[in-house]
Coordinates of C-alpha atoms in Angstrom, one line a residue:
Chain A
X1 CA 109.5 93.6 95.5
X2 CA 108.3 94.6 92.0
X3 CA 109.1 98.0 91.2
X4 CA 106.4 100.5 92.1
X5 CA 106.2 104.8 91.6
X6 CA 106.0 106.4 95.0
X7 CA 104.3 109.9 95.7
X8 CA 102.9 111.5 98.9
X9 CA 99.6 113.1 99.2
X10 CA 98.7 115.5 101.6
X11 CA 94.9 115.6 101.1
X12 CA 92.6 112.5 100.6
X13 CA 91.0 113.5 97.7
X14 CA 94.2 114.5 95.9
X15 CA 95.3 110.6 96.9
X16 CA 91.6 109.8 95.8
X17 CA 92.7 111.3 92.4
X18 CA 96.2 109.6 91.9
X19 CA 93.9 106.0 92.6
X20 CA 93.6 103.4 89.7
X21 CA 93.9 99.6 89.3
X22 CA 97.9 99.6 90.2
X23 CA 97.8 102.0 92.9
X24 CA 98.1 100.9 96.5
X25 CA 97.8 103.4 99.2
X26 CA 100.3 102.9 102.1
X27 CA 99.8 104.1 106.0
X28 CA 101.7 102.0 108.3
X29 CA 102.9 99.6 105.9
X30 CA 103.2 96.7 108.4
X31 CA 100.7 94.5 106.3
X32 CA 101.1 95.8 103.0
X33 CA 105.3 96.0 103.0
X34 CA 105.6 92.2 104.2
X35 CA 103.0 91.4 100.9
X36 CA 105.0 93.7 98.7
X37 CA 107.9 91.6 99.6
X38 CA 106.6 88.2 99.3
X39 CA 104.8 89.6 95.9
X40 CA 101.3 89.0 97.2
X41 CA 100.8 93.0 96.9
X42 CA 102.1 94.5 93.3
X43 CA 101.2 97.6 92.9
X44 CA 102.7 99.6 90.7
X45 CA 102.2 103.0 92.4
X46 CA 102.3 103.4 96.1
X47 CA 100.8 106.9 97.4
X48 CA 101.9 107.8 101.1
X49 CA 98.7 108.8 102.6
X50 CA 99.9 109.0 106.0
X51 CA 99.4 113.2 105.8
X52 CA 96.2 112.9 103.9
X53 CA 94.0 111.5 106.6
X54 CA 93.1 112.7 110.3
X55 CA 95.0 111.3 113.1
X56 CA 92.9 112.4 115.8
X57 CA 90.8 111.1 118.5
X58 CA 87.9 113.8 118.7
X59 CA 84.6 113.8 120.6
X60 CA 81.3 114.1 118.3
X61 CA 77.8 114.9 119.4
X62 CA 77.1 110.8 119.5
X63 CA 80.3 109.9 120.9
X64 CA 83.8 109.7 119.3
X65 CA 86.0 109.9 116.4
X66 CA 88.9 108.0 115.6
X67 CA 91.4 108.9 112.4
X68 CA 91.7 106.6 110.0
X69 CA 95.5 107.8 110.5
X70 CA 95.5 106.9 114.4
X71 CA 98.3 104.6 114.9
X72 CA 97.2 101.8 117.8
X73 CA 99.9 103.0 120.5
X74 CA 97.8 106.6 120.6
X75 CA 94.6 104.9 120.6
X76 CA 95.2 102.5 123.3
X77 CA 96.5 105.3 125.7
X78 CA 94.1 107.7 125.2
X79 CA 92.4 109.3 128.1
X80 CA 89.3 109.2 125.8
X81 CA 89.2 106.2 125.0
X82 CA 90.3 104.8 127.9
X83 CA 87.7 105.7 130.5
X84 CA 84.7 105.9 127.9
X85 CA 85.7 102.8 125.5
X86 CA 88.0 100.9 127.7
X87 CA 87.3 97.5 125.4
X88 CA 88.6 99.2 122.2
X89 CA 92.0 99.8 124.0
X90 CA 92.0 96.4 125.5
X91 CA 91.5 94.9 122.5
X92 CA 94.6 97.2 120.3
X93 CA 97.2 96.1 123.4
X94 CA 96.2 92.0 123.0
X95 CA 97.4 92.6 118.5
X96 CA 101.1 92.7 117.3
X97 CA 104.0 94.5 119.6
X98 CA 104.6 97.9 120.9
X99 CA 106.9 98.2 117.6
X100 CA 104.0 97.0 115.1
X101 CA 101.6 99.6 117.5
X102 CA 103.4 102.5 116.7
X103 CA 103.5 102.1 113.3
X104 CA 99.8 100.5 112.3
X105 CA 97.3 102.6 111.2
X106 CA 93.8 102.4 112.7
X107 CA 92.4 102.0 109.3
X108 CA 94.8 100.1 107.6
X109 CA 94.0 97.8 111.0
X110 CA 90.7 97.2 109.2
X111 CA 92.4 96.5 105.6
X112 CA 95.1 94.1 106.5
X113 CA 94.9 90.6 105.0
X114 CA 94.5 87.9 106.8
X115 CA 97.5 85.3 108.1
X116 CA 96.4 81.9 106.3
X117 CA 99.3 80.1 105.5
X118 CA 98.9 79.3 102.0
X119 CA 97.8 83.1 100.9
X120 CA 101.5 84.2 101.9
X121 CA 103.2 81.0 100.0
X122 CA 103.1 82.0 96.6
X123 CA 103.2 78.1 95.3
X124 CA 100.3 76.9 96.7
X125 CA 96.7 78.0 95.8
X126 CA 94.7 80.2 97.0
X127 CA 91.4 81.7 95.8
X128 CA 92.2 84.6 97.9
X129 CA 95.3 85.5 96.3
X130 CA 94.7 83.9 93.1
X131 CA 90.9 83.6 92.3
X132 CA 89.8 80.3 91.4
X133 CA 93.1 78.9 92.1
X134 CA 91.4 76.4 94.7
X135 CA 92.2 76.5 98.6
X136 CA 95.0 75.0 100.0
X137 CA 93.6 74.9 103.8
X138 CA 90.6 73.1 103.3
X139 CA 92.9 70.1 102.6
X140 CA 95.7 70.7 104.3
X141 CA 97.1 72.7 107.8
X142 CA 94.2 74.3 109.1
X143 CA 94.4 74.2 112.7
X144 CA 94.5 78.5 112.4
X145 CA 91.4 78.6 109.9
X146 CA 87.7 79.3 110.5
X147 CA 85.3 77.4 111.9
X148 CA 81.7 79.5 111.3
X149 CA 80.9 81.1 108.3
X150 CA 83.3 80.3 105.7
X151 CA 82.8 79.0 102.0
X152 CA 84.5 75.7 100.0
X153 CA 86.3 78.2 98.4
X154 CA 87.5 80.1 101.6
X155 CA 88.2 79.1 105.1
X156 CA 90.6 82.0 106.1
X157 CA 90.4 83.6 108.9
X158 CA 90.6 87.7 109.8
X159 CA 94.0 88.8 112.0
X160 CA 92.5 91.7 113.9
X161 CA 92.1 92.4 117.4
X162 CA 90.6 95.8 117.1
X163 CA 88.1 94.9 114.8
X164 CA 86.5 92.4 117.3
X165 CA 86.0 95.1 119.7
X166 CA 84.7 97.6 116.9
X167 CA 82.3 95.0 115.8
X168 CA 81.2 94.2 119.5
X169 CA 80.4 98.1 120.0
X170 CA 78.6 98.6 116.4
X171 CA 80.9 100.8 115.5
X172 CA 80.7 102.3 111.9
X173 CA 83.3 103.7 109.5
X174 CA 83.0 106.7 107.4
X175 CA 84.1 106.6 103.9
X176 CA 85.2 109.2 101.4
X177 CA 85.2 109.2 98.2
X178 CA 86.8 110.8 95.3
X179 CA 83.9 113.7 95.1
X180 CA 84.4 114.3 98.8
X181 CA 81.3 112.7 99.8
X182 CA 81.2 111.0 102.8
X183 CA 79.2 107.8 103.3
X184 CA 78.7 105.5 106.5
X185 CA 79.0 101.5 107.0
X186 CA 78.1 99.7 110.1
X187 CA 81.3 97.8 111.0
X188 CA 79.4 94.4 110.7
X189 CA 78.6 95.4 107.5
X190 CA 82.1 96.1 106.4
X191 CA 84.6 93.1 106.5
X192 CA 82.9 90.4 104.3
X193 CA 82.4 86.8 104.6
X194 CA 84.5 84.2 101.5
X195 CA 81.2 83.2 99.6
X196 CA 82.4 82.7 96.2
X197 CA 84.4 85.9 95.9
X198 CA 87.2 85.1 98.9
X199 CA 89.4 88.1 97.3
X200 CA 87.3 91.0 98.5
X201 CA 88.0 91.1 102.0
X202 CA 85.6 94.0 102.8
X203 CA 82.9 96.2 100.8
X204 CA 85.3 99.5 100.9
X205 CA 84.7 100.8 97.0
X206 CA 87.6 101.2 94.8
X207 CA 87.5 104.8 94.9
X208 CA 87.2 105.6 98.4
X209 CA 89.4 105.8 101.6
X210 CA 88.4 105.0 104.6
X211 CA 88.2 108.5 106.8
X212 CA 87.2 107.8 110.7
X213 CA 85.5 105.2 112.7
X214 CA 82.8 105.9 114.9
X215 CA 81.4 105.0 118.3
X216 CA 78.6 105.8 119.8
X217 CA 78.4 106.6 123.7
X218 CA 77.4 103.3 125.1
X219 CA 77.3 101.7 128.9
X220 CA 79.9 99.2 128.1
X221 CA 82.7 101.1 129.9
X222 CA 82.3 99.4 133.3
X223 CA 81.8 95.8 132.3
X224 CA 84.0 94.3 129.7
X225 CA 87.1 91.8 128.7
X226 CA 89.1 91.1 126.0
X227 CA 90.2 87.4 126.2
X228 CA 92.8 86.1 123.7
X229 CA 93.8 82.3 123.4
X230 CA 97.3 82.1 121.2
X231 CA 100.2 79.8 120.6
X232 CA 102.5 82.2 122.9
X233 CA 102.2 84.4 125.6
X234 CA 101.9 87.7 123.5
X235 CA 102.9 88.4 119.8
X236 CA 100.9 86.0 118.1
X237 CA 97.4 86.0 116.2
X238 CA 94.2 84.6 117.9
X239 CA 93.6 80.9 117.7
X240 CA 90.4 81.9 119.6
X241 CA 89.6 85.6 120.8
X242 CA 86.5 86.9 122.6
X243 CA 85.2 90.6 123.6
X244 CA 82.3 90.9 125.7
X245 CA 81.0 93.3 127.8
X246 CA 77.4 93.9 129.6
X247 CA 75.7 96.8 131.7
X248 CA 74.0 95.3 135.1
X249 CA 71.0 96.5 136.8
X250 CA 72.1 94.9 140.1
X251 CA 73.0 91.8 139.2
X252 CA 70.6 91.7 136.1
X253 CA 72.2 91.7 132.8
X254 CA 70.8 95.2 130.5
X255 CA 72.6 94.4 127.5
X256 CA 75.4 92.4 126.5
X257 CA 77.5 92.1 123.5
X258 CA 79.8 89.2 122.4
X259 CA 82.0 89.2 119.8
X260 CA 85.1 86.9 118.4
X261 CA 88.2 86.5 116.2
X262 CA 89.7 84.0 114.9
X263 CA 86.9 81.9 113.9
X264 CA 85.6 83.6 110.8
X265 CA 86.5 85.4 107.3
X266 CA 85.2 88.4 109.5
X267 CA 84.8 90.1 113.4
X268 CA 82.1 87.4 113.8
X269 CA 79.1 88.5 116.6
X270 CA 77.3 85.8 118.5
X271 CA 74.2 87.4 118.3
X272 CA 71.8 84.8 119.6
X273 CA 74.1 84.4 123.0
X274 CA 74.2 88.3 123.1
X275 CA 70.0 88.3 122.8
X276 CA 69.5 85.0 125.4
X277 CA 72.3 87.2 128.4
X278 CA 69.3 90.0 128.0
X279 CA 67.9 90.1 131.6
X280 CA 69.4 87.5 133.1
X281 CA 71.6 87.0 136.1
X282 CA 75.4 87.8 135.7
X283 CA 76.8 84.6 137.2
X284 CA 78.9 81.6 135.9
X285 CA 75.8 79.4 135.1
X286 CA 74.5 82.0 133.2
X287 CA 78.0 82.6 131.2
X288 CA 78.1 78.9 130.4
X289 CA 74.1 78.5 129.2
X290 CA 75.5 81.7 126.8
X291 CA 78.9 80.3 125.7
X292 CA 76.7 77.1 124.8
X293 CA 74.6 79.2 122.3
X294 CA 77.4 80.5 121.1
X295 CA 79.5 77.1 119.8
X296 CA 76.2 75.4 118.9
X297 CA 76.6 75.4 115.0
X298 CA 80.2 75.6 114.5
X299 CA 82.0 73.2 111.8
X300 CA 85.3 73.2 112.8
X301 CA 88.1 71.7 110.1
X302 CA 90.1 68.7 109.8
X303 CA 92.8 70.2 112.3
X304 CA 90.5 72.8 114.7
X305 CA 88.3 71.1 116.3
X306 CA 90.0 71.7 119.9
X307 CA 88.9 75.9 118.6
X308 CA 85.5 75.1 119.6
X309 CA 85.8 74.0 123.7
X310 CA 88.5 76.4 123.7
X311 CA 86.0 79.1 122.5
X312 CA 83.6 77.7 125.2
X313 CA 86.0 78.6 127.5
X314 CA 87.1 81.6 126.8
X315 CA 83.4 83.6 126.3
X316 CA 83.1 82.0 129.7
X317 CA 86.4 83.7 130.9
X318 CA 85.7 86.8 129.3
X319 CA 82.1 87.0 131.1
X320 CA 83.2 85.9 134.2
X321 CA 85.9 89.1 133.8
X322 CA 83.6 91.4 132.5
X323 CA 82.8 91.6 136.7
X324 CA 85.8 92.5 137.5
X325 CA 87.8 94.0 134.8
Chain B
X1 CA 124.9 68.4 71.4
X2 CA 124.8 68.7 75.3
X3 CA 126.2 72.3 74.9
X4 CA 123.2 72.9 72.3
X5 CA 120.8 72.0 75.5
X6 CA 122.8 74.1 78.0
X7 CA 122.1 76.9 75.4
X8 CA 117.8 76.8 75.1
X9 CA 117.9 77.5 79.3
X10 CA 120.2 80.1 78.8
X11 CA 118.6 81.7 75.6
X12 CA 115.0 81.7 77.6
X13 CA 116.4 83.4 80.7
X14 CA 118.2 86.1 78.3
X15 CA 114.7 86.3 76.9
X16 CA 112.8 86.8 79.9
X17 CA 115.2 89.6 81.2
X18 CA 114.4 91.1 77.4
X19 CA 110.3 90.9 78.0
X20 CA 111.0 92.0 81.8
X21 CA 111.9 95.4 81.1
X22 CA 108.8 96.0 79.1
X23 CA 106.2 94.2 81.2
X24 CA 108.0 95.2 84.7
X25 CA 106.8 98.4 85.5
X26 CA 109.6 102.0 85.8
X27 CA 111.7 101.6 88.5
X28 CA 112.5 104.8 90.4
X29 CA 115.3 105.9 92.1
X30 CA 114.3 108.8 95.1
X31 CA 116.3 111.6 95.9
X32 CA 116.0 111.3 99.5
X33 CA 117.4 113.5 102.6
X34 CA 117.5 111.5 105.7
X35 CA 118.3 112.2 109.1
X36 CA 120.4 109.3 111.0
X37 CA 121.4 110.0 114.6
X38 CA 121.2 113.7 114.1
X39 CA 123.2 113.3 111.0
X40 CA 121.9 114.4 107.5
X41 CA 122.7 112.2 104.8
X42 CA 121.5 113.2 100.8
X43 CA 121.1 109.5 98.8
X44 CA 119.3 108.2 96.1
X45 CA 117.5 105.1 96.6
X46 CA 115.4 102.8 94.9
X47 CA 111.5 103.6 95.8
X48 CA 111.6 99.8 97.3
X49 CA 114.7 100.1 99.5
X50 CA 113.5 99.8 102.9
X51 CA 114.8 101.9 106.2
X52 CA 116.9 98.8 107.2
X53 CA 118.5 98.4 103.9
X54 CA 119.2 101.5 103.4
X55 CA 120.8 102.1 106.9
X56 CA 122.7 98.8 106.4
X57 CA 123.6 98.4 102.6
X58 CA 123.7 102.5 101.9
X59 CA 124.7 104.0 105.0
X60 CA 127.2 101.2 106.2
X61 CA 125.3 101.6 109.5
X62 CA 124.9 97.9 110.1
X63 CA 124.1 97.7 114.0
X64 CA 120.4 97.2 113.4
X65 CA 119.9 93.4 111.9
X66 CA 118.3 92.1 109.2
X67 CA 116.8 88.9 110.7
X68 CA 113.6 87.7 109.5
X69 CA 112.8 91.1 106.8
X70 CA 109.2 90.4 107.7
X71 CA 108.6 92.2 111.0
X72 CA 108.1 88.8 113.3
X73 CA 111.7 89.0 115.5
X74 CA 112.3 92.6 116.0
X75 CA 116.3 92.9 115.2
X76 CA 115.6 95.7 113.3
X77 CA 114.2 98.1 115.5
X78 CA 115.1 101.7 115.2
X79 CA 113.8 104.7 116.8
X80 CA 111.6 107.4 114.6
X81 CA 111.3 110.4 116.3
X82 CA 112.1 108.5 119.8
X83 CA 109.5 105.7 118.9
X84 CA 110.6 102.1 118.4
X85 CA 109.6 100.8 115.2
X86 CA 110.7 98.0 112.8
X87 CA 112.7 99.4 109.7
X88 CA 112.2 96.3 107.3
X89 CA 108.8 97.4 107.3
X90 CA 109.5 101.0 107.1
X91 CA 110.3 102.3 103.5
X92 CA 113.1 104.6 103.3
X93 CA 110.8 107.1 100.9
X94 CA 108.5 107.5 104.1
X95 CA 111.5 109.0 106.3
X96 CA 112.4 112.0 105.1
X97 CA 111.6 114.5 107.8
X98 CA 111.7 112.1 110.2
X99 CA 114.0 111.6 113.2
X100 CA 115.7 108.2 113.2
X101 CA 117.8 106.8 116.1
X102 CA 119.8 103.7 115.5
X103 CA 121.9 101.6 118.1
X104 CA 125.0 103.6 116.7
X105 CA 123.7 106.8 117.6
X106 CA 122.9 105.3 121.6
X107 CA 126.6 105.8 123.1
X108 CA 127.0 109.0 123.9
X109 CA 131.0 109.3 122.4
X110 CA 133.1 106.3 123.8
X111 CA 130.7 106.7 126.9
X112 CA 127.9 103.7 126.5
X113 CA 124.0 104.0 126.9
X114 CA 123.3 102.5 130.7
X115 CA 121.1 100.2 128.8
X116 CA 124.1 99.0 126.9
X117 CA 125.8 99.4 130.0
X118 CA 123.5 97.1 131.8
X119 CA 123.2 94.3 129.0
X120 CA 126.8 94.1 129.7
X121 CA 126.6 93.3 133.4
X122 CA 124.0 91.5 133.3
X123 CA 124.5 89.0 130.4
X124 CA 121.6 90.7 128.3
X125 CA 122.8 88.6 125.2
X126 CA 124.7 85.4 124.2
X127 CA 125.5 85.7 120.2
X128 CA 124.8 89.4 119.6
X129 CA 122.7 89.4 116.8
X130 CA 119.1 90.1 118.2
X131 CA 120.9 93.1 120.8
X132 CA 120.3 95.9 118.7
X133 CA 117.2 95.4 118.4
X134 CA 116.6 94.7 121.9
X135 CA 118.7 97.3 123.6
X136 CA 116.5 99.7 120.9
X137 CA 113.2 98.1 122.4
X138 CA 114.7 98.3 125.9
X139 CA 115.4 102.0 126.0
X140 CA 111.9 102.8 124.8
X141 CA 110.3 100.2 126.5
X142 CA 111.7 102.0 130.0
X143 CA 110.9 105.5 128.5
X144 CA 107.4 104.2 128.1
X145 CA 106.9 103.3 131.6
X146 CA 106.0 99.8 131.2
X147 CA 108.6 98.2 133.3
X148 CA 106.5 97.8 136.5
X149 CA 106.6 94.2 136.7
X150 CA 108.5 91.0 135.2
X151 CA 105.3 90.1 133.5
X152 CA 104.9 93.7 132.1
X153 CA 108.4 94.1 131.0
X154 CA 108.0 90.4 128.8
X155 CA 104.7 91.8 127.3
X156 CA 105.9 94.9 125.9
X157 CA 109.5 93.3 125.1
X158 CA 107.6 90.9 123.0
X159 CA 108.5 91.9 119.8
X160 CA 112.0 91.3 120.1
X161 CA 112.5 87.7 119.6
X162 CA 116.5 85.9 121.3
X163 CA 117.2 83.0 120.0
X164 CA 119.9 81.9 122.6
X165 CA 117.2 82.9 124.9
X166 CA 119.4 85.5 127.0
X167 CA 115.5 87.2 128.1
X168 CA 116.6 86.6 132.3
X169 CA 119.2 89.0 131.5
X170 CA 117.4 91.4 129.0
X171 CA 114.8 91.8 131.7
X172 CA 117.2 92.1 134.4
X173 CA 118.8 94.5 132.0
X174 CA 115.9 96.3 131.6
X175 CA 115.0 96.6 135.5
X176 CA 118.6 97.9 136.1
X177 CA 118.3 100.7 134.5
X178 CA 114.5 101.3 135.0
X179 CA 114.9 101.5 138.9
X180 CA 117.7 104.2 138.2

């Protein structure tokens, strides 16, 4: 690790204050400790903001609040959460391990880099780490990388599980910034996609933390899955993952929502299958005409082509157990 | 002439460390006051020492293992304030304050843990190295209550990778002393 200045803030905008070009701020530290080590992450001032930031799960006259300090073992077991959003919990249980759970951060879950191969080896390229630099993936082992929405500059792919269920519920994230001010992004709008700046993960501003996430009350909590297709059992990032979830008149789909990770720089919603499961019958023909949609335009690399029947298959799975979750 | 050569490398390097201590930012050494199986220790540590290293290369307290630094096998893991967590990915300067429980601090005297206990009788390990860890994760993993099934007790023990593949008897282990 290079050497860095630590310090501790208790309030966010006296972290806000201590922020500059070298300054990292650390929650969790599971992502940003492992980059510090492999030198991906210099910064040459670290402020603890793990006291500056709400860590609490709190009802609000829309729905409900979650702390940017909320570490994922909390927000999967809470009562809350459980019974009114059971996707988001779903979702936190699929990521990491129960160690990794009690340490993240629900909004450093949002800021964590993504897992390519060649961003964490230092002596390859990659724009990501090194703008301009070239990528490393398009040519080379990208059986993990994206197959929708990515860049030649870019084909990286983003790690969280969360974030797919956020996305799928339109959640949105306040921000602060240094005056105090608080501002609000819709969660699809947040997390970017590579274009030709693959370094900016997200559109947080340089001078802002992020201070909650929001959900709105929504009819999702009796219909939904979180399917996850990995290289092992549990512990292990998403080749392919899929939320959905749907509210039935009878057996007539209201509304669905269909979301995946995985297979793009960012939570990545399948909109058009979401719009064409609108008033339609919840059965398996209907999950397959939808999962169809979804895989219609993908460009899978050299090495990830087998992402896109496996993605097929699992926004079938994950509809078939939205019926019974 | 060959010496000359061996020289140039040698002058660079001398160099570099020269340049380095201008372009490197301050390093900072913390005056930190931990707590370590109820025990308060007073040390100064480098803002970049992590909670393993500093357990293991300060504190002599070298139960928990330092197998893959990166948080991907879990031989590190440590309770903070009676939660399993990893401590190569914990900083020591975020601590202070905190409870932390290591494998040391399990036995109660010369009496063992009865999860250390039941690693024992059922062959919960084969080398030793990844145990800490595991018998760490174990204990909280029972505490937690998500023990109710074979299948349950692999999902939440996945963060704590065995090479020699001993996991029949961790999760024997772990059923043991869940039932009691």
């Amino acid at each position: 690790m290079r050497p860095f200045l630590f310090s501790k803030s208790s309030a966010a905008n006296q972290a806000l204050a201590k922020k500059n070009s070298t300054t990292q701020y650390i929650a969790g530290g599971t992502n940003l400790v492992d980059l510090m080590k492999k030198h991906i992450a210099e910064p040459e001032s670290l402020v603890d903001i793990t006291s500056a930031l709400p860590a609490k799960i709190e009802p609000t006259a829309k729905g409900i609040q979650i702390g940017a300090m909320v570490r994922n073992t909390p927000l999967a077991n809470d009562p809350t959460i459980l019974a009114k959003y059971p996707l988001v919990a779903k979702a936190v249980l699929a990521g990491a391990s129960p160690q990794i759970r009690n340490m993240a951060s629900t909004g450093g879950n949002l800021l964590q880099r993504t897992r390519c191969p060649y961003f964490y080896d230092v002596t390859t390229p990659c724009n990501k780490r090194k703008p301009g630099s070239g990528c490393s993936a398009i040519q080379g082992e990208n059986r993990m990388s994206a197959i929708v929405g990515y860049s030649d500059q870019c084909i990286a792919v983003h790690p969280s599980d969360l974030c797919v269920a956020l996305a799928a519920l339109d959640a949105s994230i306040k921000i602060q910034d240094k005056s105090g001010k608080m501002q609000s992004i819709s969660f699809t709008d947040f997390h970017r996609l590579p274009g030709t700046t693959p370094e900016r993960d997200n559109n947080l501003p340089a001078n802002a933390l992020i201070h909650s996430i929001e959900i709105n009350e929504n009819a999702f909590a009796k219909n939904y899955a979180y399917v996850k297709v990995r290289d092992r059992d549990s512990y292990a990032f998403a080749l392919v993952s899929v939320a959905a979830a749907f509210n039935l008149n009878g057996d007539q789909i209201v509304e669905a929502r269909l979301a995946s990770g995985g297979v793009a720089h960012k939570p990545w919603r399948w909109l058009e299958a979401e719009q064409y499961l609108k008033g339609k019958t919840a059965n398996a023909a209907t999950f397959e005409a939808a999962a169809n949609i979804a895989i219609k335009d993908l460009r899978p690399q050299t090495h990830n082509g087998f992402k896109i029947p496996m993605l097929k298959g699992a926004i079938e799975t994950a509809l078939q157990q939205c019926l019974n979750p | 002439m060959l010496g000359a050569l061996a020289f140039i490398p040698r002058g660079v390097k001398a160099f570099y460390e020269e340049v380095k201590n201008f372009i490197v930012p301050q390093k900072e050494q913390l005056p930190l006051t931990v707590s370590i199986n109820k025990k308060s220790y007073a040390i100064k540590a480098d803002t970049r020492t992590t909670l393993l290293d500093l357990l293991r290369e300060d504190l002599n307290l070298t139960g928990a293992k330092k197998g893959c630094d990166h948080g991907q096998c879990g031989a590190c893991t440590v309770h903070i304030d009676g939660e399993r967590v990893l401590s190569c990915l914990t900083l020591a300067a975020m601590v202070p304050g905190k409870e932390v429980t290591t494998i040391e601090g399990l036995a109660n005297g010369d009496k063992l843990h009865p999860m250390q206990e039941a690693f024992i009788e059922c062959d919960g390990f084969q080398c030793g190295y990844c145990t800490p860890g595991q018998i760490m994760s174990a204990v909280a993993c029972v505490k937690e209550g998500h023990t109710k099934s074979v299948a349950e007790i692999k999902e939440f023990m996945s963060g704590n990778l065995c090479r020699c593949g001993a996991y029949n008897g961790i999760v024997e282990s772990i059923q043991k002393v869940a039932a009691k």
